PDB file of C-alpha atoms in Angstrom:
ATOM      1  CA  MET A 973     -73.340-146.915 -49.452  1.00 40.00           C
ATOM      2  CA  SER A 974     -71.423-146.732 -52.719  1.00 45.00           C
ATOM      3  CA  GLU A 975     -71.200-143.703 -54.975  1.00 54.00           C
ATOM      4  CA  ARG A 976     -74.193-143.347 -57.330  1.00 60.00           C
ATOM      5  CA  CYS A 977     -73.962-144.059 -61.046  1.00 77.00           C
ATOM      6  CA  SER A 978     -75.993-143.520 -64.211  1.00 93.00           C
ATOM      7  CA  VAL A 979     -75.840-147.095 -65.516  1.00 97.00           C
ATOM      8  CA  LEU A 980     -75.456-150.385 -63.685  1.00 96.00           C
ATOM      9  CA  LEU A 981     -74.606-153.474 -65.760  1.00 97.00           C
ATOM     10  CA  LEU A 982     -75.322-156.811 -64.068  1.00 97.00           C
ATOM     11  CA  THR A 983     -74.599-160.352 -65.211  1.00 97.00           C
ATOM     12  CA  VAL A 984     -77.479-162.725 -64.451  1.00 97.00           C
ATOM     13  CA  GLY A 985     -76.834-166.351 -63.546  1.00 93.00           C
ATOM     14  CA  THR A 986     -78.981-169.163 -62.219  1.00 91.00           C
ATOM     15  CA  GLY A 987     -78.290-168.836 -58.509  1.00 85.00           C
ATOM     16  CA  THR A 988     -78.883-171.893 -56.378  1.00 80.00           C
ATOM     17  CA  ARG A 989     -81.872-173.861 -57.602  1.00 82.00           C
ATOM     18  CA  GLY A 990     -84.746-173.661 -55.156  1.00 84.00           C
ATOM     19  CA  MET A 991     -83.231-170.625 -53.414  1.00 84.00           C
ATOM     20  CA  THR A 992     -84.202-167.859 -55.840  1.00 85.00           C
ATOM     21  CA  VAL A 993     -84.926-165.274 -53.175  1.00 86.00           C
ATOM     22  CA  GLU A 994     -81.697-165.841 -51.242  1.00 82.00           C
ATOM     23  CA  THR A 995     -79.301-166.341 -54.157  1.00 82.00           C
ATOM     24  CA  ILE A 996     -80.824-164.136 -56.862  1.00 88.00           C
ATOM     25  CA  LEU A 997     -83.389-161.619 -55.674  1.00 90.00           C
ATOM     26  CA  GLU A 998     -81.715-160.459 -52.454  1.00 88.00           C
ATOM     27  CA  PRO A 999     -78.233-160.040 -53.962  1.00 86.00           C
ATOM     28  CA  PHE A1000     -79.700-158.149 -56.927  1.00 91.00           C
ATOM     29  CA  ARG A1001     -81.746-155.934 -54.609  1.00 91.00           C
ATOM     30  CA  LYS A1002     -78.574-155.053 -52.682  1.00 88.00           C
ATOM     31  CA  SER A1003     -76.663-154.136 -55.840  1.00 89.00           C
ATOM     32  CA  LEU A1004     -79.553-152.194 -57.356  1.00 93.00           C
ATOM     33  CA  GLU A1005     -80.162-150.208 -54.168  1.00 91.00           C
ATOM     34  CA  ALA A1006     -76.473-149.438 -53.622  1.00 87.00           C
ATOM     35  CA  ALA A1007     -76.044-148.141 -57.173  1.00 89.00           C
ATOM     36  CA  GLY A1008     -79.210-146.051 -57.329  1.00 92.00           C
ATOM     37  CA  ALA A1009     -78.684-146.004 -61.095  1.00 95.00           C
ATOM     38  CA  GLU A1010     -80.904-144.176 -63.549  1.00 95.00           C
ATOM     39  CA  ARG A1011     -80.613-147.190 -65.814  1.00 96.00           C
ATOM     40  CA  ASN A1012     -80.038-150.860 -64.953  1.00 98.00           C
ATOM     41  CA  ILE A1013     -79.097-153.327 -67.669  1.00 98.00           C
ATOM     42  CA  LEU A1014     -79.459-157.024 -66.887  1.00 98.00           C
ATOM     43  CA  LEU A1015     -77.106-159.225 -68.919  1.00 98.00           C
ATOM     44  CA  PRO A1016     -78.497-162.770 -68.786  1.00 98.00           C
ATOM     45  CA  SER A1017     -77.740-165.824 -70.850  1.00 97.00           C
ATOM     46  CA  ARG A1018     -80.543-167.319 -72.952  1.00 97.00           C
ATOM     47  CA  GLU A1019     -81.054-169.791 -70.098  1.00 96.00           C
ATOM     48  CA  THR A1020     -81.430-167.036 -67.486  1.00 96.00           C
ATOM     49  CA  GLU A1021     -83.657-164.617 -69.423  1.00 97.00           C
ATOM     50  CA  GLY A1022     -86.614-165.767 -67.311  1.00 96.00           C
ATOM     51  CA  ILE A1023     -84.669-165.011 -64.146  1.00 96.00           C
ATOM     52  CA  ALA A1024     -83.891-161.532 -65.503  1.00 97.00           C
ATOM     53  CA  ARG A1025     -87.611-160.979 -66.193  1.00 97.00           C
ATOM     54  CA  ASN A1026     -88.349-162.095 -62.618  1.00 96.00           C
ATOM     55  CA  ILE A1027     -85.851-159.517 -61.304  1.00 96.00           C
ATOM     56  CA  GLN A1028     -87.401-156.861 -63.538  1.00 96.00           C
ATOM     57  CA  GLU A1029     -90.929-157.685 -62.302  1.00 96.00           C
ATOM     58  CA  THR A1030     -89.943-158.032 -58.635  1.00 96.00           C
ATOM     59  CA  PHE A1031     -88.146-154.668 -58.552  1.00 97.00           C
ATOM     60  CA  PRO A1032     -90.049-152.333 -60.918  1.00 96.00           C
ATOM     61  CA  GLN A1033     -88.710-149.307 -59.022  1.00 96.00           C
ATOM     62  CA  PHE A1034     -85.247-149.946 -60.490  1.00 95.00           C
ATOM     63  CA  ARG A1035     -86.198-149.658 -64.185  1.00 92.00           C
ATOM     64  CA  ALA A1036     -84.222-152.581 -65.559  1.00 96.00           C
ATOM     65  CA  GLU A1037     -83.821-153.541 -69.192  1.00 97.00           C
ATOM     66  CA  ILE A1038     -82.733-156.952 -70.412  1.00 98.00           C
ATOM     67  CA  ARG A1039     -79.924-157.482 -72.943  1.00 98.00           C
ATOM     68  CA  PRO A1040     -79.384-161.266 -73.238  1.00 98.00           C
ATOM     69  CA  LEU A1041     -76.440-163.002 -74.831  1.00 98.00           C
ATOM     70  CA  ARG A1042     -77.155-163.962 -78.441  1.00 97.00           C
ATOM     71  CA  ALA A1043     -77.126-167.759 -78.371  1.00 97.00           C
ATOM     72  CA  GLU A1044     -77.568-170.640 -75.982  1.00 96.00           C
ATOM     73  CA  GLY A1045     -74.276-171.699 -74.482  1.00 96.00           C
ATOM     74  CA  ASP A1046     -72.668-168.257 -74.914  1.00 97.00           C
ATOM     75  CA  GLU A1047     -72.537-167.930 -71.123  1.00 97.00           C
ATOM     76  CA  ASN A1048     -69.636-170.392 -71.112  1.00 97.00           C
ATOM     77  CA  ASN A1049     -67.723-168.708 -73.934  1.00 98.00           C
ATOM     78  CA  ALA A1050     -65.740-165.725 -72.664  1.00 97.00           C
ATOM     79  CA  ASP A1051     -65.111-164.428 -76.200  1.00 98.00           C
ATOM     80  CA  ARG A1052     -68.817-164.309 -77.053  1.00 98.00           C
ATOM     81  CA  CYS A1053     -69.646-162.759 -73.676  1.00 98.00           C
ATOM     82  CA  PHE A1054     -66.932-160.155 -74.174  1.00 98.00           C
ATOM     83  CA  GLU A1055     -68.179-159.292 -77.661  1.00 98.00           C
ATOM     84  CA  HIS A1056     -71.723-158.771 -76.364  1.00 98.00           C
ATOM     85  CA  TYR A1057     -70.741-156.758 -73.267  1.00 98.00           C
ATOM     86  CA  ASP A1058     -68.267-154.653 -75.208  1.00 98.00           C
ATOM     87  CA  ALA A1059     -71.026-153.755 -77.692  1.00 98.00           C
ATOM     88  CA  VAL A1060     -73.420-152.816 -74.865  1.00 98.00           C
ATOM     89  CA  ILE A1061     -70.816-150.567 -73.225  1.00 97.00           C
ATOM     90  CA  ALA A1062     -69.787-149.030 -76.570  1.00 97.00           C
ATOM     91  CA  GLU A1063     -73.435-148.172 -77.237  1.00 97.00           C
ATOM     92  CA  LEU A1064     -73.733-146.466 -73.835  1.00 97.00           C
ATOM     93  CA  LEU A1065     -70.577-144.426 -74.390  1.00 96.00           C
ATOM     94  CA  ALA A1066     -71.684-143.447 -77.897  1.00 97.00           C
ATOM     95  CA  ALA A1067     -74.958-142.188 -76.371  1.00 96.00           C
ATOM     96  CA  GLY A1068     -72.970-139.853 -74.114  1.00 95.00           C
ATOM     97  CA  VAL A1069     -72.675-141.834 -70.880  1.00 96.00           C
ATOM     98  CA  ALA A1070     -69.268-141.161 -69.303  1.00 94.00           C
ATOM     99  CA  PRO A1071     -67.274-144.288 -68.361  1.00 92.00           C
ATOM    100  CA  GLU A1072     -67.030-143.102 -64.748  1.00 90.00           C
ATOM    101  CA  GLN A1073     -70.835-143.149 -64.547  1.00 94.00           C
ATOM    102  CA  VAL A1074     -71.007-146.896 -65.216  1.00 95.00           C
ATOM    103  CA  ILE A1075     -70.660-149.760 -62.761  1.00 94.00           C
ATOM    104  CA  ALA A1076     -70.137-153.308 -63.993  1.00 96.00           C
ATOM    105  CA  ASP A1077     -71.519-155.829 -61.484  1.00 94.00           C
ATOM    106  CA  ILE A1078     -69.856-159.221 -61.912  1.00 92.00           C
ATOM    107  CA  THR A1079     -71.489-160.932 -58.926  1.00 87.00           C
ATOM    108  CA  ARG A1080     -73.844-163.314 -60.691  1.00 89.00           C
ATOM    109  CA  GLY A1081     -73.347-165.267 -63.876  1.00 91.00           C
ATOM    110  CA  THR A1082     -70.836-167.827 -65.005  1.00 95.00           C
ATOM    111  CA  LYS A1083     -67.116-167.313 -64.595  1.00 95.00           C
ATOM    112  CA  ALA A1084     -66.884-166.585 -68.330  1.00 97.00           C
ATOM    113  CA  MET A1085     -69.605-163.920 -68.009  1.00 97.00           C
ATOM    114  CA  SER A1086     -67.934-162.249 -65.028  1.00 95.00           C
ATOM    115  CA  ALA A1087     -64.459-162.279 -66.575  1.00 95.00           C
ATOM    116  CA  ALA A1088     -65.785-160.949 -69.877  1.00 97.00           C
ATOM    117  CA  LEU A1089     -67.710-158.103 -68.245  1.00 96.00           C
ATOM    118  CA  LEU A1090     -64.652-157.117 -66.203  1.00 93.00           C
ATOM    119  CA  LEU A1091     -62.487-157.084 -69.328  1.00 91.00           C
ATOM    120  CA  ALA A1092     -65.038-155.224 -71.466  1.00 94.00           C
ATOM    121  CA  ALA A1093     -65.409-152.626 -68.727  1.00 93.00           C
ATOM    122  CA  ALA A1094     -61.645-152.202 -68.430  1.00 88.00           C
ATOM    123  CA  VAL A1095     -61.150-151.882 -72.186  1.00 87.00           C
ATOM    124  CA  ARG A1096     -63.859-149.209 -72.417  1.00 91.00           C
ATOM    125  CA  GLY A1097     -62.559-147.207 -69.438  1.00 87.00           C
ATOM    126  CA  VAL A1098     -65.278-148.199 -66.946  1.00 90.00           C
ATOM    127  CA  ARG A1099     -63.393-147.872 -63.698  1.00 82.00           C
ATOM    128  CA  ARG A1100     -65.845-149.289 -61.184  1.00 89.00           C
ATOM    129  CA  VAL A1101     -66.529-152.980 -60.908  1.00 89.00           C
ATOM    130  CA  ARG A1102     -68.901-154.328 -58.279  1.00 84.00           C
ATOM    131  CA  TYR A1103     -69.335-157.677 -56.674  1.00 79.00           C
ATOM    132  CA  LEU A1104     -71.013-158.921 -53.539  1.00 72.00           C
ATOM    133  CA  VAL A1105     -68.643-160.275 -50.949  1.00 72.00           C
ATOM    134  CA  GLY A1106     -69.973-163.166 -48.894  1.00 68.00           C
ATOM    135  CA  GLY A1107     -69.590-162.627 -45.175  1.00 66.00           C
ATOM    136  CA  GLN A1108     -69.870-166.280 -44.247  1.00 69.00           C
ATOM    137  CA  ARG A1109     -69.377-169.496 -46.214  1.00 66.00           C
ATOM    138  CA  ASN A1110     -71.466-172.651 -45.950  1.00 69.00           C
ATOM    139  CA  GLU A1111     -70.092-176.205 -45.946  1.00 72.00           C
ATOM    140  CA  SER A1112     -69.899-176.256 -49.768  1.00 61.00           C
ATOM    141  CA  GLY A1113     -67.822-173.067 -49.791  1.00 58.00           C
ATOM    142  CA  ASN A1114     -70.544-170.819 -51.195  1.00 60.00           C
ATOM    143  CA  ALA A1115     -71.450-167.488 -49.638  1.00 59.00           C
ATOM    144  CA  GLU A1116     -74.165-167.879 -47.031  1.00 65.00           C
ATOM    145  CA  PRO A1117     -77.272-166.108 -48.405  1.00 62.00           C
ATOM    146  CA  GLY A1118     -77.981-162.845 -46.616  1.00 65.00           C
ATOM    147  CA  THR A1119     -74.416-162.271 -45.429  1.00 64.00           C
ATOM    148  CA  GLU A1120     -73.211-160.589 -48.630  1.00 67.00           C
ATOM    149  CA  ARG A1121     -72.142-156.951 -48.781  1.00 70.00           C
ATOM    150  CA  VAL A1122     -71.549-154.678 -51.758  1.00 72.00           C
ATOM    151  CA  SER A1123     -67.940-154.073 -52.690  1.00 71.00           C
ATOM    152  CA  ASP A1124     -66.829-151.714 -55.463  1.00 72.00           C
ATOM    153  CA  ILE A1125     -63.322-151.961 -56.811  1.00 74.00           C
ATOM    154  CA  GLU A1126     -61.459-149.770 -59.253  1.00 77.00           C
ATOM    155  CA  PRO A1127     -59.219-151.994 -61.324  1.00 68.00           C
ATOM    156  CA  SER A1128     -56.898-149.057 -61.982  1.00 65.00           C
ATOM    157  CA  PHE A1129     -53.896-151.374 -62.119  1.00 70.00           C
ATOM    158  CA  ILE A1130     -55.164-152.479 -65.536  1.00 71.00           C
ATOM    159  CA  PHE A1131     -55.012-148.921 -66.846  1.00 72.00           C
ATOM    160  CA  VAL A1132     -51.659-148.173 -65.255  1.00 78.00           C
ATOM    161  CA  ARG A1133     -50.214-151.384 -66.702  1.00 81.00           C
ATOM    162  CA  GLN A1134     -51.564-150.523 -70.167  1.00 81.00           C
ATOM    163  CA  THR A1135     -50.056-147.045 -69.962  1.00 84.00           C
ATOM    164  CA  LEU A1136     -46.675-148.337 -68.803  1.00 88.00           C
ATOM    165  CA  LEU A1137     -46.560-150.932 -71.571  1.00 91.00           C
ATOM    166  CA  ARG A1138     -47.344-148.230 -74.145  1.00 89.00           C
ATOM    167  CA  ALA A1139     -44.666-145.972 -72.622  1.00 91.00           C
ATOM    168  CA  GLU A1140     -42.168-148.816 -72.896  1.00 93.00           C
ATOM    169  CA  GLU A1141     -42.993-149.223 -76.596  1.00 93.00           C
ATOM    170  CA  LEU A1142     -42.530-145.483 -77.151  1.00 92.00           C
ATOM    171  CA  LEU A1143     -39.185-145.517 -75.317  1.00 93.00           C
ATOM    172  CA  ARG A1144     -37.959-148.296 -77.577  1.00 93.00           C
ATOM    173  CA  VAL A1145     -38.559-146.114 -80.630  1.00 95.00           C
ATOM    174  CA  GLY A1146     -37.122-143.005 -78.966  1.00 93.00           C
ATOM    175  CA  ASP A1147     -40.316-140.936 -78.761  1.00 93.00           C
ATOM    176  CA  PHE A1148     -39.515-139.349 -75.392  1.00 91.00           C
ATOM    177  CA  ARG A1149     -42.024-136.479 -75.686  1.00 92.00           C
ATOM    178  CA  ALA A1150     -44.834-138.976 -76.268  1.00 92.00           C
ATOM    179  CA  VAL A1151     -43.735-140.882 -73.152  1.00 90.00           C
ATOM    180  CA  GLU A1152     -43.823-137.654 -71.178  1.00 90.00           C
ATOM    181  CA  ARG A1153     -47.351-136.812 -72.388  1.00 89.00           C
ATOM    182  CA  LEU A1154     -48.510-140.350 -71.721  1.00 87.00           C
ATOM    183  CA  LEU A1155     -47.163-140.494 -68.179  1.00 87.00           C
ATOM    184  CA  MET A1156     -48.113-136.979 -66.987  1.00 87.00           C
ATOM    185  CA  PRO A1157     -51.637-138.031 -65.885  1.00 80.00           C
ATOM    186  CA  LEU A1158     -50.024-140.637 -63.616  1.00 76.00           C
ATOM    187  CA  MET A1159     -48.035-137.933 -61.815  1.00 76.00           C
ATOM    188  CA  PRO A1160     -50.569-135.363 -60.563  1.00 71.00           C
ATOM    189  CA  GLY A1161     -49.036-132.217 -59.153  1.00 67.00           C
ATOM    190  CA  LYS A1162     -45.799-132.595 -61.064  1.00 63.00           C
ATOM    191  CA  ALA A1163     -44.872-129.527 -63.091  1.00 57.00           C
ATOM    192  CA  ARG A1164     -44.216-130.231 -66.695  1.00 59.00           C
ATOM    193  CA  PRO A1165     -40.508-129.742 -67.501  1.00 54.00           C
ATOM    194  CA  ARG A1166     -39.706-127.004 -69.992  1.00 53.00           C
TER     195      ARG A1166
END
């Protein structure tokens, strides 16, 4: 089981029509149980608000709130998804939730929704991203319902890359002390030169 968190953010898509239990409810149950979050925030599109309500009603023990995208069609616009998810995460952080206490689940939802949540999480310092990995694939290439397992990743390469790019900018202008301060967290155990 994965490490517990305070807040779990989950994109909500349509799943496979006619297979709500297998492609929506069961995967959400797995993510919700694995996180054991104090707060679960479902991030549906306008089209999938009803699905989010169904999740909320089916699993009342997980205390889920619904924060839908603003307009119909936003689920296919990564910029609008990003703007919405970034605002949700910013609100959590402003309320005192530490970034390391948040998991962003990108399993369900459109590609634009998943990409936007990953990016919003990375920008705000949320270091755990979750998705369900399908164990087996059916003839259409989709994960076989019931074979999924929870997988948490830490996209730390994003943060390291950002830090290195900033260090490169500082080197160009000759601010060597700033480079040193910037890179020290990447070198644990190294004594600071005098």
